[in-house]
Amino acid sequence: MSLLFSPAPGSVGFVLHPTDLSQASERAFDHALAFAIRNGAHFTLLHAVGRRATDNWPGFPSVRARLARWREAGTIQGLEDRIRQSSISKLEVQIRNPVVASKQYIEHHPVDMIVLATEGRTGLARLLKPSLAEKLARETKLMTLFVPEGGRDFVRRGTGRVTLRRILIPVHPKTDPTPAMSRAVHAAALLDDPSLEITLLHVGPGGSFSQTDVPDLPFCRWNVVQRGGDVVDGILAATDEFDIDAIYMPTAWSKAPFGRLEGGVTEAILAHSPCPVATIPVV
């Protein structure tokens, strides 16, 4: 039985997945669907077609078929109440730019989390280039999960099994990690047997965290690590060293050190991370 959280800061009630119906988007779709059903959330698939929209949905991934496969694999047992609580919307809009289409949707509907596919020569990368995806996350100031097309994932497509166990949170003295820590803790809602290992990583001199800075939770093990050297290289090295499943990146898109408009740490991590990256907006 999954550990389920009541609505609170860090919980996910509304998930938006902009899609171009490509194979790259299929991987991101699995992650979005897993977040939705395991949180009892509303799930919207949005396709910017740039032409007259129709009522024909053969290209959209089938939620019903995917859940049937996951049931057969035995990975969503005990979640039927949450699945019934979830609702699904599929939208085609007559806007070519997926960022504009997504922002218009967000202006009129509640959204807690955006899930995007990134890093591909085909598929969604042709329509939603990494810079545009970052623009959407920056301008909406919403948690955004970027799923790299060529990287590893933490939701298995064939079975729906969630393998999100190890989360890395880069920290900096001038960037508040609390929102990312809250989101990381709530990732336990995705797991049948909640057990998370969360690593707080500080790269550079000073500003490291003590063990008293983290909440004492029975399903969380916290690591506090400090390294010297280049920030981006240090984060990527730690991702491999600790076999990280996802990076939860505290991101102030408008200022240093994470997410400067050009050449920021967040942008570099999104370009090179071998695993999904969740950008968590901070003030």
PDB file of C-alpha atoms in Angstrom, residues 21-261:
ATOM      1  CA  LEU A  21       2.933  12.393 -28.914  1.00  0.00           C
ATOM      2  CA  SER A  22       6.487  11.199 -29.586  1.00  0.00           C
ATOM      3  CA  GLN A  23       8.395   8.299 -28.023  1.00  0.00           C
ATOM      4  CA  ALA A  24      10.315  10.809 -25.912  1.00  0.00           C
ATOM      5  CA  SER A  25       7.036  12.157 -24.594  1.00  0.00           C
ATOM      6  CA  GLU A  26       5.865   8.613 -23.832  1.00  0.00           C
ATOM      7  CA  ARG A  27       8.601   8.302 -21.187  1.00  0.00           C
ATOM      8  CA  ALA A  28       7.604  11.605 -19.645  1.00  0.00           C
ATOM      9  CA  PHE A  29       3.940  10.514 -19.828  1.00  0.00           C
ATOM     10  CA  ASP A  30       4.703   7.507 -17.629  1.00  0.00           C
ATOM     11  CA  HIS A  31       6.247   9.745 -14.974  1.00  0.00           C
ATOM     12  CA  ALA A  32       3.347  12.202 -15.130  1.00  0.00           C
ATOM     13  CA  LEU A  33       0.774   9.408 -14.882  1.00  0.00           C
ATOM     14  CA  ALA A  34       2.568   7.827 -11.915  1.00  0.00           C
ATOM     15  CA  PHE A  35       2.570  11.149 -10.049  1.00  0.00           C
ATOM     16  CA  ALA A  36      -1.116  11.664 -10.859  1.00  0.00           C
ATOM     17  CA  ILE A  37      -2.533   8.301  -9.845  1.00  0.00           C
ATOM     18  CA  ARG A  38      -0.383   7.907  -6.746  1.00  0.00           C
ATOM     19  CA  ASN A  39      -1.423  11.352  -5.516  1.00  0.00           C
ATOM     20  CA  GLY A  40      -5.065  11.113  -6.626  1.00  0.00           C
ATOM     21  CA  ALA A  41      -4.368  14.151  -8.808  1.00  0.00           C
ATOM     22  CA  HIS A  42      -5.999  15.667 -11.870  1.00  0.00           C
ATOM     23  CA  PHE A  43      -3.899  14.847 -14.962  1.00  0.00           C
ATOM     24  CA  THR A  44      -3.960  16.910 -18.174  1.00  0.00           C
ATOM     25  CA  LEU A  45      -2.252  15.965 -21.437  1.00  0.00           C
ATOM     26  CA  LEU A  46      -1.854  19.026 -23.657  1.00  0.00           C
ATOM     27  CA  HIS A  47      -0.976  18.856 -27.368  1.00  0.00           C
ATOM     28  CA  ALA A  48      -0.215  22.064 -29.283  1.00  0.00           C
ATOM     29  CA  VAL A  49      -1.144  21.158 -32.860  1.00  0.00           C
ATOM     30  CA  GLY A  50      -0.791  24.526 -34.617  1.00  0.00           C
ATOM     31  CA  ARG A  51      -3.810  23.783 -36.791  1.00  0.00           C
ATOM     32  CA  ARG A  52      -7.495  23.041 -36.465  1.00  0.00           C
ATOM     33  CA  ALA A  53      -8.023  20.826 -33.442  1.00  0.00           C
ATOM     34  CA  THR A  54     -10.172  17.715 -33.831  1.00  0.00           C
ATOM     35  CA  ASP A  55     -12.076  15.363 -31.590  1.00  0.00           C
ATOM     36  CA  ASN A  56     -10.013  12.389 -32.743  1.00  0.00           C
ATOM     37  CA  TRP A  57      -7.481  11.211 -30.137  1.00  0.00           C
ATOM     38  CA  PRO A  58      -5.751   8.131 -31.651  1.00  0.00           C
ATOM     39  CA  GLY A  59      -2.291   9.607 -31.144  1.00  0.00           C
ATOM     40  CA  PHE A  60      -2.700  10.299 -27.446  1.00  0.00           C
ATOM     41  CA  PRO A  61      -1.286   7.646 -25.099  1.00  0.00           C
ATOM     42  CA  SER A  62      -4.093   5.583 -23.623  1.00  0.00           C
ATOM     43  CA  VAL A  63      -4.304   6.005 -19.863  1.00  0.00           C
ATOM     44  CA  ARG A  64      -6.699   3.050 -19.628  1.00  0.00           C
ATOM     45  CA  ALA A  65      -4.392   0.745 -21.578  1.00  0.00           C
ATOM     46  CA  ARG A  66      -1.340   1.839 -19.600  1.00  0.00           C
ATOM     47  CA  LEU A  67      -3.079   1.243 -16.289  1.00  0.00           C
ATOM     48  CA  ALA A  68      -4.229  -2.169 -17.512  1.00  0.00           C
ATOM     49  CA  ARG A  69      -0.603  -3.114 -18.190  1.00  0.00           C
ATOM     50  CA  TRP A  70       0.448  -1.830 -14.784  1.00  0.00           C
ATOM     51  CA  ARG A  71      -2.345  -3.784 -13.086  1.00  0.00           C
ATOM     52  CA  GLU A  72      -1.255  -6.942 -14.895  1.00  0.00           C
ATOM     53  CA  ALA A  73       2.291  -6.320 -13.646  1.00  0.00           C
ATOM     54  CA  GLY A  74       0.944  -5.974 -10.095  1.00  0.00           C
ATOM     55  CA  THR A  75       2.552  -2.590  -9.466  1.00  0.00           C
ATOM     56  CA  ILE A  76      -0.542  -0.520  -8.650  1.00  0.00           C
ATOM     57  CA  GLN A  77      -2.262  -2.834  -6.199  1.00  0.00           C
ATOM     58  CA  GLY A  78      -3.980  -0.941  -3.426  1.00  0.00           C
ATOM     59  CA  LEU A  79      -4.211   2.247  -5.491  1.00  0.00           C
ATOM     60  CA  GLU A  80      -7.692   1.834  -6.974  1.00  0.00           C
ATOM     61  CA  ASP A  81      -9.262   4.433  -4.676  1.00  0.00           C
ATOM     62  CA  ARG A  82      -6.620   6.947  -5.677  1.00  0.00           C
ATOM     63  CA  ILE A  83      -7.007   6.069  -9.359  1.00  0.00           C
ATOM     64  CA  ARG A  84     -10.759   6.642  -9.133  1.00  0.00           C
ATOM     65  CA  GLN A  85     -10.057   9.957  -7.401  1.00  0.00           C
ATOM     66  CA  SER A  86      -7.796  11.022 -10.285  1.00  0.00           C
ATOM     67  CA  SER A  87      -9.322  12.629 -13.370  1.00  0.00           C
ATOM     68  CA  ILE A  88      -7.883  12.772 -16.862  1.00  0.00           C
ATOM     69  CA  SER A  89      -8.156  15.515 -19.505  1.00  0.00           C
ATOM     70  CA  LYS A  90      -6.787  15.417 -23.053  1.00  0.00           C
ATOM     71  CA  LEU A  91      -6.585  18.720 -24.911  1.00  0.00           C
ATOM     72  CA  GLU A  92      -5.584  19.722 -28.420  1.00  0.00           C
ATOM     73  CA  VAL A  93      -5.136  23.467 -28.921  1.00  0.00           C
ATOM     74  CA  GLN A  94      -4.721  25.486 -32.111  1.00  0.00           C
ATOM     75  CA  ILE A  95      -1.427  27.017 -31.045  1.00  0.00           C
ATOM     76  CA  ARG A  96       1.877  25.985 -32.592  1.00  0.00           C
ATOM     77  CA  ASN A  97       4.102  27.073 -29.700  1.00  0.00           C
ATOM     78  CA  PRO A  98       3.801  24.572 -26.805  1.00  0.00           C
ATOM     79  CA  VAL A  99       5.092  27.118 -24.291  1.00  0.00           C
ATOM     80  CA  VAL A 100       2.375  29.609 -25.190  1.00  0.00           C
ATOM     81  CA  ALA A 101      -0.244  26.853 -25.181  1.00  0.00           C
ATOM     82  CA  SER A 102       0.879  25.621 -21.768  1.00  0.00           C
ATOM     83  CA  LYS A 103       0.963  29.113 -20.266  1.00  0.00           C
ATOM     84  CA  GLN A 104      -2.554  29.829 -21.515  1.00  0.00           C
ATOM     85  CA  TYR A 105      -3.774  26.608 -19.914  1.00  0.00           C
ATOM     86  CA  ILE A 106      -2.031  27.436 -16.632  1.00  0.00           C
ATOM     87  CA  GLU A 107      -3.601  30.904 -16.578  1.00  0.00           C
ATOM     88  CA  HIS A 108      -7.062  29.320 -16.366  1.00  0.00           C
ATOM     89  CA  HIS A 109      -6.428  26.064 -14.497  1.00  0.00           C
ATOM     90  CA  PRO A 110      -4.605  25.070 -11.306  1.00  0.00           C
ATOM     91  CA  VAL A 111      -1.294  23.291 -11.912  1.00  0.00           C
ATOM     92  CA  ASP A 112       1.122  22.056  -9.237  1.00  0.00           C
ATOM     93  CA  MET A 113       3.592  20.287 -11.481  1.00  0.00           C
ATOM     94  CA  ILE A 114       4.667  20.226 -15.139  1.00  0.00           C
ATOM     95  CA  VAL A 115       6.281  17.125 -16.669  1.00  0.00           C
ATOM     96  CA  LEU A 116       8.342  17.526 -19.849  1.00  0.00           C
ATOM     97  CA  ALA A 117      10.491  15.350 -22.089  1.00  0.00           C
ATOM     98  CA  THR A 118      13.862  16.865 -23.003  1.00  0.00           C
ATOM     99  CA  GLU A 119      17.156  16.167 -24.742  1.00  0.00           C
ATOM    100  CA  GLY A 120      16.255  14.560 -28.028  1.00  0.00           C
ATOM    101  CA  ARG A 121      16.990  15.204 -31.684  1.00  0.00           C
ATOM    102  CA  THR A 122      13.483  14.087 -32.572  1.00  0.00           C
ATOM    103  CA  GLY A 123      10.137  14.195 -30.855  1.00  0.00           C
ATOM    104  CA  LEU A 124       9.397  16.857 -28.312  1.00  0.00           C
ATOM    105  CA  ALA A 125      12.834  18.454 -28.678  1.00  0.00           C
ATOM    106  CA  ARG A 126      11.793  19.685 -32.129  1.00  0.00           C
ATOM    107  CA  LEU A 127       8.821  21.552 -30.680  1.00  0.00           C
ATOM    108  CA  LEU A 128       9.886  22.297 -27.135  1.00  0.00           C
ATOM    109  CA  LYS A 129      13.622  23.003 -27.222  1.00  0.00           C
ATOM    110  CA  PRO A 130      15.405  22.871 -23.874  1.00  0.00           C
ATOM    111  CA  SER A 131      15.587  26.671 -23.737  1.00  0.00           C
ATOM    112  CA  LEU A 132      11.822  26.891 -24.299  1.00  0.00           C
ATOM    113  CA  ALA A 133      11.163  24.242 -21.665  1.00  0.00           C
ATOM    114  CA  GLU A 134      13.264  26.231 -19.224  1.00  0.00           C
ATOM    115  CA  LYS A 135      11.399  29.362 -20.272  1.00  0.00           C
ATOM    116  CA  LEU A 136       8.111  27.677 -19.363  1.00  0.00           C
ATOM    117  CA  ALA A 137       9.437  26.619 -15.942  1.00  0.00           C
ATOM    118  CA  ARG A 138      10.972  30.047 -15.321  1.00  0.00           C
ATOM    119  CA  GLU A 139       7.906  32.070 -16.269  1.00  0.00           C
ATOM    120  CA  THR A 140       5.330  29.877 -14.548  1.00  0.00           C
ATOM    121  CA  LYS A 141       7.445  29.376 -11.408  1.00  0.00           C
ATOM    122  CA  LEU A 142       6.059  25.864 -11.056  1.00  0.00           C
ATOM    123  CA  MET A 143       7.794  22.657 -10.130  1.00  0.00           C
ATOM    124  CA  THR A 144       8.855  21.089 -13.438  1.00  0.00           C
ATOM    125  CA  LEU A 145      10.089  17.539 -13.918  1.00  0.00           C
ATOM    126  CA  PHE A 146      12.395  17.201 -16.926  1.00  0.00           C
ATOM    127  CA  VAL A 147      12.706  13.595 -18.170  1.00  0.00           C
ATOM    128  CA  PRO A 148      15.749  13.171 -20.469  1.00  0.00           C
ATOM    129  CA  GLU A 149      15.049  11.112 -23.544  1.00  0.00           C
ATOM    130  CA  GLY A 150      18.385   9.307 -23.503  1.00  0.00           C
ATOM    131  CA  GLY A 151      18.814   9.021 -19.729  1.00  0.00           C
ATOM    132  CA  ARG A 152      17.550   6.668 -17.080  1.00  0.00           C
ATOM    133  CA  ASP A 153      14.096   7.013 -15.593  1.00  0.00           C
ATOM    134  CA  PHE A 154      12.393   6.096 -12.313  1.00  0.00           C
ATOM    135  CA  VAL A 155       9.049   4.879 -13.701  1.00  0.00           C
ATOM    136  CA  ARG A 156       9.288   1.691 -15.753  1.00  0.00           C
ATOM    137  CA  ARG A 157       7.119   1.933 -18.846  1.00  0.00           C
ATOM    138  CA  GLY A 158       6.183  -1.713 -19.126  1.00  0.00           C
ATOM    139  CA  THR A 159       5.240  -2.221 -15.490  1.00  0.00           C
ATOM    140  CA  GLY A 160       4.740   1.232 -13.949  1.00  0.00           C
ATOM    141  CA  ARG A 161       7.164   0.265 -11.193  1.00  0.00           C
ATOM    142  CA  VAL A 162       8.537   3.331  -9.398  1.00  0.00           C
ATOM    143  CA  THR A 163      12.230   3.127  -8.494  1.00  0.00           C
ATOM    144  CA  LEU A 164      12.680   6.605  -7.038  1.00  0.00           C
ATOM    145  CA  ARG A 165      14.782   5.849  -3.967  1.00  0.00           C
ATOM    146  CA  ARG A 166      17.758   8.212  -4.064  1.00  0.00           C
ATOM    147  CA  ILE A 167      17.301  11.962  -4.511  1.00  0.00           C
ATOM    148  CA  LEU A 168      20.059  14.567  -4.746  1.00  0.00           C
ATOM    149  CA  ILE A 169      19.411  18.159  -3.622  1.00  0.00           C
ATOM    150  CA  PRO A 170      22.189  20.658  -4.469  1.00  0.00           C
ATOM    151  CA  VAL A 171      22.310  23.425  -1.855  1.00  0.00           C
ATOM    152  CA  HIS A 172      23.873  26.864  -1.649  1.00  0.00           C
ATOM    153  CA  PRO A 173      23.976  29.351   1.262  1.00  0.00           C
ATOM    154  CA  LYS A 174      22.053  31.937  -0.786  1.00  0.00           C
ATOM    155  CA  THR A 175      19.398  29.562  -2.157  1.00  0.00           C
ATOM    156  CA  ASP A 176      16.749  28.179   0.197  1.00  0.00           C
ATOM    157  CA  PRO A 177      16.631  24.360  -0.133  1.00  0.00           C
ATOM    158  CA  THR A 178      13.468  23.988   1.992  1.00  0.00           C
ATOM    159  CA  PRO A 179      10.975  23.827  -0.928  1.00  0.00           C
ATOM    160  CA  ALA A 180      13.089  21.145  -2.636  1.00  0.00           C
ATOM    161  CA  MET A 181      13.369  19.202   0.624  1.00  0.00           C
ATOM    162  CA  SER A 182       9.578  19.316   1.039  1.00  0.00           C
ATOM    163  CA  ARG A 183       9.025  18.104  -2.522  1.00  0.00           C
ATOM    164  CA  ALA A 184      11.591  15.342  -2.071  1.00  0.00           C
ATOM    165  CA  VAL A 185       9.932  14.119   1.122  1.00  0.00           C
ATOM    166  CA  HIS A 186       6.558  13.991  -0.635  1.00  0.00           C
ATOM    167  CA  ALA A 187       8.096  11.754  -3.307  1.00  0.00           C
ATOM    168  CA  ALA A 188       7.525   8.952  -0.788  1.00  0.00           C
ATOM    169  CA  ALA A 189       3.874   9.060  -1.914  1.00  0.00           C
ATOM    170  CA  LEU A 190       5.048   7.387  -5.132  1.00  0.00           C
ATOM    171  CA  LEU A 191       6.440   4.351  -3.353  1.00  0.00           C
ATOM    172  CA  ASP A 192       4.726   1.158  -2.222  1.00  0.00           C
ATOM    173  CA  ASP A 193       7.327   0.764   0.523  1.00  0.00           C
ATOM    174  CA  PRO A 194       8.353   4.316   1.412  1.00  0.00           C
ATOM    175  CA  SER A 195      12.110   4.458   1.888  1.00  0.00           C
ATOM    176  CA  LEU A 196      14.027   7.454   0.612  1.00  0.00           C
ATOM    177  CA  GLU A 197      17.689   8.394   0.738  1.00  0.00           C
ATOM    178  CA  ILE A 198      18.062  12.137   0.244  1.00  0.00           C
ATOM    179  CA  THR A 199      21.514  13.638  -0.213  1.00  0.00           C
ATOM    180  CA  LEU A 200      22.089  17.335   0.414  1.00  0.00           C
ATOM    181  CA  LEU A 201      25.144  18.343  -1.593  1.00  0.00           C
ATOM    182  CA  HIS A 202      27.079  21.572  -1.126  1.00  0.00           C
ATOM    183  CA  VAL A 203      29.857  22.243  -3.638  1.00  0.00           C
ATOM    184  CA  GLY A 204      32.254  25.014  -2.696  1.00  0.00           C
ATOM    185  CA  PRO A 205      33.602  26.580   0.502  1.00  0.00           C
ATOM    186  CA  GLY A 206      31.373  27.136   3.535  1.00  0.00           C
ATOM    187  CA  GLY A 207      27.623  26.954   3.933  1.00  0.00           C
ATOM    188  CA  SER A 208      27.371  23.234   4.534  1.00  0.00           C
ATOM    189  CA  PHE A 209      24.356  21.796   6.359  1.00  0.00           C
ATOM    190  CA  SER A 210      24.354  20.069   9.709  1.00  0.00           C
ATOM    191  CA  GLN A 211      22.261  17.002  10.471  1.00  0.00           C
ATOM    192  CA  THR A 212      19.887  19.124  12.597  1.00  0.00           C
ATOM    193  CA  ASP A 213      18.766  21.017   9.490  1.00  0.00           C
ATOM    194  CA  VAL A 214      16.798  18.034   8.156  1.00  0.00           C
ATOM    195  CA  PRO A 215      13.434  16.687   9.376  1.00  0.00           C
ATOM    196  CA  ASP A 216      13.451  13.464  11.358  1.00  0.00           C
ATOM    197  CA  LEU A 217      11.171  11.163   9.359  1.00  0.00           C
ATOM    198  CA  PRO A 218      11.030   7.354   9.666  1.00  0.00           C
ATOM    199  CA  PHE A 219      11.081   6.766   5.902  1.00  0.00           C
ATOM    200  CA  CYS A 220      13.928   9.199   5.087  1.00  0.00           C
ATOM    201  CA  ARG A 221      17.646   8.762   5.429  1.00  0.00           C
ATOM    202  CA  TRP A 222      19.540  12.029   5.011  1.00  0.00           C
ATOM    203  CA  ASN A 223      23.112  12.425   3.821  1.00  0.00           C
ATOM    204  CA  VAL A 224      24.976  15.733   4.051  1.00  0.00           C
ATOM    205  CA  VAL A 225      27.926  16.006   1.673  1.00  0.00           C
ATOM    206  CA  GLN A 226      30.335  18.844   0.932  1.00  0.00           C
ATOM    207  CA  ARG A 227      32.724  18.899  -2.010  1.00  0.00           C
ATOM    208  CA  GLY A 228      35.107  21.398  -3.519  1.00  0.00           C
ATOM    209  CA  GLY A 229      35.600  22.346  -7.138  1.00  0.00           C
ATOM    210  CA  ASP A 230      33.253  23.300  -9.951  1.00  0.00           C
ATOM    211  CA  VAL A 231      29.565  23.293  -8.994  1.00  0.00           C
ATOM    212  CA  VAL A 232      28.200  21.612 -12.140  1.00  0.00           C
ATOM    213  CA  ASP A 233      30.945  18.991 -12.251  1.00  0.00           C
ATOM    214  CA  GLY A 234      30.422  18.297  -8.559  1.00  0.00           C
ATOM    215  CA  ILE A 235      26.675  17.771  -8.946  1.00  0.00           C
ATOM    216  CA  LEU A 236      27.075  15.461 -11.941  1.00  0.00           C
ATOM    217  CA  ALA A 237      29.856  13.497 -10.219  1.00  0.00           C
ATOM    218  CA  ALA A 238      27.690  13.039  -7.112  1.00  0.00           C
ATOM    219  CA  THR A 239      24.796  11.878  -9.315  1.00  0.00           C
ATOM    220  CA  ASP A 240      26.936   8.997 -10.524  1.00  0.00           C
ATOM    221  CA  GLU A 241      28.696   8.353  -7.205  1.00  0.00           C
ATOM    222  CA  PHE A 242      25.476   7.984  -5.212  1.00  0.00           C
ATOM    223  CA  ASP A 243      23.522   6.319  -8.056  1.00  0.00           C
ATOM    224  CA  ILE A 244      20.940   9.099  -7.926  1.00  0.00           C
ATOM    225  CA  ASP A 245      17.457   8.495  -9.383  1.00  0.00           C
ATOM    226  CA  ALA A 246      16.430  12.170  -9.573  1.00  0.00           C
ATOM    227  CA  ILE A 247      17.893  15.599  -8.874  1.00  0.00           C
ATOM    228  CA  TYR A 248      15.614  18.051  -7.076  1.00  0.00           C
ATOM    229  CA  MET A 249      17.143  21.405  -8.009  1.00  0.00           C
ATOM    230  CA  PRO A 250      16.334  24.499  -5.916  1.00  0.00           C
ATOM    231  CA  THR A 251      16.024  27.072  -8.682  1.00  0.00           C
ATOM    232  CA  ALA A 252      15.794  30.852  -8.583  1.00  0.00           C
ATOM    233  CA  TRP A 253      15.469  31.274 -12.327  1.00  0.00           C
ATOM    234  CA  SER A 254      16.041  35.026 -12.224  1.00  0.00           C
ATOM    235  CA  LYS A 255      19.258  35.100 -10.206  1.00  0.00           C
ATOM    236  CA  ALA A 256      22.498  33.268  -9.437  1.00  0.00           C
ATOM    237  CA  PRO A 257      23.637  30.702  -8.488  1.00  0.00           C
ATOM    238  CA  PHE A 258      20.949  28.330  -9.739  1.00  0.00           C
ATOM    239  CA  GLY A 259      19.234  29.310 -12.951  1.00  0.00           C
ATOM    240  CA  ARG A 260      20.719  32.521 -14.301  1.00  0.00           C
ATOM    241  CA  LEU A 261      18.982  33.523 -17.525  1.00  0.00           C
TER     242      LEU A 261
END
